[in-house]
Coordinates of C-alpha atoms and ligand atoms in Angstrom, one line a residue:
X1 CA -27.3 -52.4 4.8
X2 CA -27.0 -54.4 1.6
X3 CA -24.0 -56.2 3.2
X4 CA -26.0 -57.0 6.4
X5 CA -28.8 -58.3 4.3
X6 CA -26.5 -60.4 2.2
X7 CA -25.0 -61.9 5.3
X8 CA -28.4 -62.7 6.7
X9 CA -29.4 -64.4 3.5
X10 CA -26.1 -66.3 3.3
X11 CA -26.6 -67.6 6.9
X12 CA -30.1 -68.7 6.0
X13 CA -31.9 -66.4 8.5
X14 CA -35.7 -66.3 8.1
X15 CA -35.7 -62.5 8.5
X16 CA -33.6 -59.6 9.6
X17 CA -34.4 -56.4 11.6
X18 CA -32.4 -53.2 11.5
X19 CA -32.4 -51.2 14.7
X20 CA -30.0 -48.3 14.6
X21 CA -29.8 -46.0 17.7
X22 CA -32.5 -43.3 17.8
X23 CA -31.0 -39.8 17.9
X24 CA -30.5 -38.9 21.5
X25 CA -30.6 -35.2 20.7
X26 CA -34.3 -35.6 19.7
X27 CA -35.3 -36.9 23.1
X28 CA -34.5 -33.6 24.7
X29 CA -32.0 -35.1 27.2
X30 CA -28.6 -35.2 25.6
X31 CA -26.0 -37.2 27.4
X32 CA -22.7 -37.0 25.5
X33 CA -22.5 -40.0 23.3
X34 CA -20.7 -41.4 20.3
X35 CA -23.2 -44.0 19.2
X36 CA -26.6 -42.7 18.3
X37 CA -27.6 -41.3 14.9
X38 CA -27.7 -37.6 14.5
X39 CA -31.2 -36.1 14.1
X40 CA -30.5 -35.3 10.4
X41 CA -29.7 -39.0 9.7
X42 CA -33.0 -40.5 10.9
X43 CA -35.0 -39.9 7.7
X44 CA -32.2 -41.3 5.6
X45 CA -32.1 -44.4 7.8
X46 CA -35.8 -44.9 7.4
X47 CA -35.6 -44.5 3.7
X48 CA -32.6 -46.9 3.5
X49 CA -34.4 -49.7 5.4
X50 CA -37.5 -49.3 3.3
X51 CA -35.5 -49.4 0.1
X52 CA -33.6 -52.5 1.0
X53 CA -36.9 -54.1 2.2
X54 CA -38.3 -53.8 -1.3
X55 CA -35.5 -55.8 -2.9
X56 CA -34.8 -58.4 -0.2
X57 CA -35.6 -62.1 -0.5
X58 CA -36.4 -62.3 3.2
X59 CA -38.6 -60.1 5.4
X60 CA -36.8 -56.9 6.6
X61 CA -38.1 -55.3 9.7
X62 CA -37.8 -51.6 10.5
X63 CA -36.7 -51.4 14.1
X64 CA -35.1 -48.8 16.3
X65 CA -33.1 -48.9 19.5
X66 CA -34.1 -46.1 21.8
X67 CA -32.5 -45.0 25.1
X68 CA -34.8 -45.0 28.0
X69 CA -34.2 -41.6 29.7
X70 CA -36.2 -41.1 32.9
X71 CA -38.1 -37.9 32.7
X72 CA -38.2 -37.9 28.9
X73 CA -41.1 -40.4 28.6
X74 CA -43.6 -38.0 27.1
X75 CA -41.4 -36.8 24.3
X76 CA -40.2 -40.3 23.6
X77 CA -43.8 -41.5 23.3
X78 CA -44.7 -38.7 20.9
X79 CA -41.7 -39.2 18.7
X80 CA -42.2 -43.0 18.5
X81 CA -45.8 -42.6 17.5
X82 CA -44.7 -40.5 14.6
X83 CA -42.9 -43.3 12.9
X84 CA -44.1 -46.7 11.7
X85 CA -41.5 -49.0 13.2
X86 CA -42.0 -52.8 13.3
X87 CA -40.4 -52.9 16.8
X88 CA -38.9 -50.6 19.3
X89 CA -36.1 -51.8 21.6
X90 CA -35.7 -49.8 24.8
X91 CA -32.2 -49.8 26.3
X92 CA -30.2 -48.2 29.0
X93 CA -26.7 -47.2 28.1
X94 CA -26.4 -44.2 30.4
X95 CA -26.4 -43.7 34.1
X96 CA -25.6 -40.2 35.5
X97 CA -24.4 -39.2 32.1
X98 CA -21.9 -42.1 32.0
X99 CA -22.0 -44.4 29.0
X100 CA -21.2 -47.5 31.0
X101 CA -21.5 -49.7 27.9
X102 CA -18.7 -47.8 26.1
X103 CA -15.2 -49.4 26.0
X104 CA -13.7 -45.9 26.2
X105 CA -15.4 -45.3 29.6
X106 CA -14.5 -48.5 31.5
X107 CA -12.2 -46.8 33.9
X108 CA -15.1 -45.4 35.8
X109 CA -16.1 -48.9 37.0
X110 CA -13.0 -49.0 39.1
X111 CA -14.2 -46.0 41.1
X112 CA -17.9 -47.1 41.2
X113 CA -19.8 -48.9 44.0
X114 CA -20.7 -51.9 41.8
X115 CA -23.5 -53.1 44.2
X116 CA -25.1 -49.6 44.0
X117 CA -24.6 -49.5 40.3
X118 CA -26.5 -52.8 39.7
X119 CA -29.3 -51.5 42.0
X120 CA -29.5 -48.3 40.0
X121 CA -29.3 -50.0 36.7
X122 CA -32.1 -52.5 37.4
X123 CA -34.3 -49.9 38.9
X124 CA -34.0 -48.0 35.6
X125 CA -34.8 -51.3 33.7
X126 CA -38.0 -51.6 35.8
X127 CA -39.0 -48.1 35.0
X128 CA -38.2 -48.7 31.3
X129 CA -40.6 -51.7 31.3
X130 CA -43.3 -49.9 33.2
X131 CA -43.1 -46.9 30.8
X132 CA -45.0 -49.0 28.2
X133 CA -43.0 -47.2 25.5
X134 CA -41.1 -50.2 24.2
X135 CA -41.7 -53.6 22.7
X136 CA -38.4 -55.2 23.8
X137 CA -35.9 -54.6 26.5
X138 CA -32.4 -54.6 24.9
X139 CA -29.4 -56.4 26.4
X140 CA -31.2 -56.8 29.8
X141 CA -28.1 -57.3 32.0
X142 CA -25.6 -55.2 30.0
X143 CA -24.3 -53.7 33.2
X144 CA -22.1 -56.8 33.5
X145 CA -20.5 -56.1 30.1
X146 CA -17.0 -55.5 31.4
X147 CA -17.2 -58.3 34.1
X148 CA -17.6 -56.1 37.1
X149 CA -19.9 -58.0 39.4
X150 CA -21.5 -57.0 42.7
X151 CA -20.2 -58.5 46.0
X152 CA -23.7 -59.3 47.1
X153 CA -25.8 -61.9 45.4
X154 CA -28.0 -60.3 42.8
X155 CA -30.5 -63.2 42.7
X156 CA -33.2 -61.1 44.4
X157 CA -32.5 -58.2 42.1
X158 CA -33.0 -60.5 39.1
X159 CA -36.2 -61.9 40.5
X160 CA -37.6 -58.5 41.3
X161 CA -36.7 -57.2 37.8
X162 CA -38.3 -60.2 36.1
X163 CA -41.5 -59.7 38.2
X164 CA -41.7 -56.2 36.9
X165 CA -41.0 -57.3 33.3
X166 CA -43.6 -59.9 33.5
X167 CA -46.2 -57.5 34.7
X168 CA -45.4 -55.0 31.9
X169 CA -45.8 -57.4 29.0
X170 CA -42.4 -56.4 27.5
X171 CA -40.3 -58.9 25.6
X172 CA -36.7 -59.7 26.6
X173 CA -34.0 -59.7 23.9
X174 CA -31.6 -62.6 24.0
X175 CA -28.6 -60.6 22.7
X176 CA -25.6 -62.7 21.6
X177 CA -23.2 -59.8 21.6
X178 CA -22.4 -60.5 25.2
X179 CA -20.4 -63.5 24.0
X180 CA -18.2 -61.1 22.1
X181 CA -17.8 -58.7 25.2
X182 CA -15.3 -59.1 28.0
X183 CA -18.0 -60.8 30.2
X184 CA -18.3 -63.6 27.6
X185 CA -21.9 -64.3 28.5
X186 CA -25.1 -63.7 26.6
X187 CA -27.4 -60.9 27.6
X188 CA -29.2 -61.9 29.7
X189 CA -27.5 -64.7 31.6
X190 CA -28.9 -68.2 31.8
X191 CA -30.1 -67.5 35.3
X192 CA -32.1 -64.6 34.1
X193 CA -33.5 -66.6 31.2
X194 CA -34.6 -69.3 33.6
X195 CA -36.6 -66.7 35.5
X196 CA -38.1 -65.5 32.2
X197 CA -39.2 -69.0 31.4
X198 CA -40.7 -69.4 34.9
X199 CA -42.6 -66.1 34.7
X200 CA -43.6 -66.6 31.0
X201 CA -41.8 -63.5 29.8
X202 CA -41.4 -63.7 26.0
X203 CA -37.9 -63.8 24.5
X204 CA -36.7 -62.6 21.1
X205 CA -33.3 -63.2 19.4
X206 CA -30.8 -60.5 18.4
X207 CA -27.1 -60.5 17.4
X208 CA -26.6 -56.7 17.9
X209 CA -24.4 -56.7 14.8
X210 CA -22.3 -53.5 14.4
X211 CA -20.6 -55.0 11.3
X212 CA -22.0 -57.4 8.6
X213 CA -20.0 -60.4 9.8
X214 CA -21.8 -60.3 13.1
X215 CA -25.3 -60.6 11.6
X216 CA -26.9 -63.7 13.1
X217 CA -23.7 -64.5 15.0
X218 CA -24.2 -67.2 17.7
X219 CA -28.0 -67.4 17.1
X220 CA -27.7 -71.2 17.0
X221 CA -25.9 -71.2 20.4
X222 CA -28.7 -68.9 21.7
X223 CA -31.4 -71.3 20.4
X224 CA -29.7 -74.3 22.0
X225 CA -29.6 -72.4 25.3
X226 CA -33.3 -71.6 25.1
X227 CA -34.2 -75.1 24.2
X228 CA -32.2 -76.4 27.2
X229 CA -34.2 -74.1 29.4
X230 CA -37.5 -75.4 28.0
X231 CA -38.4 -72.5 25.7
X232 CA -40.4 -73.6 22.6
X233 CA -41.1 -70.3 21.0
X234 CA -39.5 -66.9 20.3
X235 CA -41.2 -63.6 19.6
X236 CA -41.1 -61.8 16.3
X237 CA -42.4 -58.3 15.5
X238 CA -44.2 -56.6 12.7
X239 CA -45.9 -53.1 12.9
X240 CA -45.3 -53.3 16.7
X241 CA -47.4 -56.4 17.0
X242 CA -45.7 -59.4 18.7
X243 CA -46.3 -62.9 17.4
X244 CA -44.7 -66.1 18.7
X245 CA -42.9 -68.5 16.4
X246 CA -41.5 -72.0 17.0
X247 CA -38.0 -71.8 18.3
Ligands
LIG1 FE1 -27.6 -51.1 22.9

């Protein structure tokens, strides 16, 4: 964490948020995974972020990324209420026990009905937003990560998804890690962001760094893209309250 913070300060970021993956085993539904923290690591994570916050020159936000697991809403809500996070990112990494975001599980795309997969994924995104459990939807169109695209146009799916997001009050993360993935596009795409702008859905910035060098990576590129689409503000979070800041 010290290295992540040092990189943020070196790049001149105005603040940094940590958002490790909430232990899946605590949510009661346990898809096999290799990414989330173990339950016995959570307290240490919280303590580490608080410790680094006390000696940082820039604000450090305590965030968490939580899988939205349909059917586990009640336990998710109870657990989240027990901690004082600055922001909670809700994400979907699993469909039918398949971690479709994991490079080790890409083969399954070749057997999947991609049109149906996109439908299923964005239906889950809508449910995530409507659950009211999360402040931010993480990597909104991550289902495109390995560049498997539907045959049919997904314009109406995007529009329907944004209408649901807009009604729910959730904020969309503009996540730059898509530029480092096979798809080589930000999450979400420019088309999605255009709709966000049209429907006044707030956007926040994230680099989804899994190593210190990636802290703040491509944030300027993201800002330029938002400017070109007419955005003037981005959302920031403290104690689960959203405020808008000049872009
Ligand atoms: Fe994620």
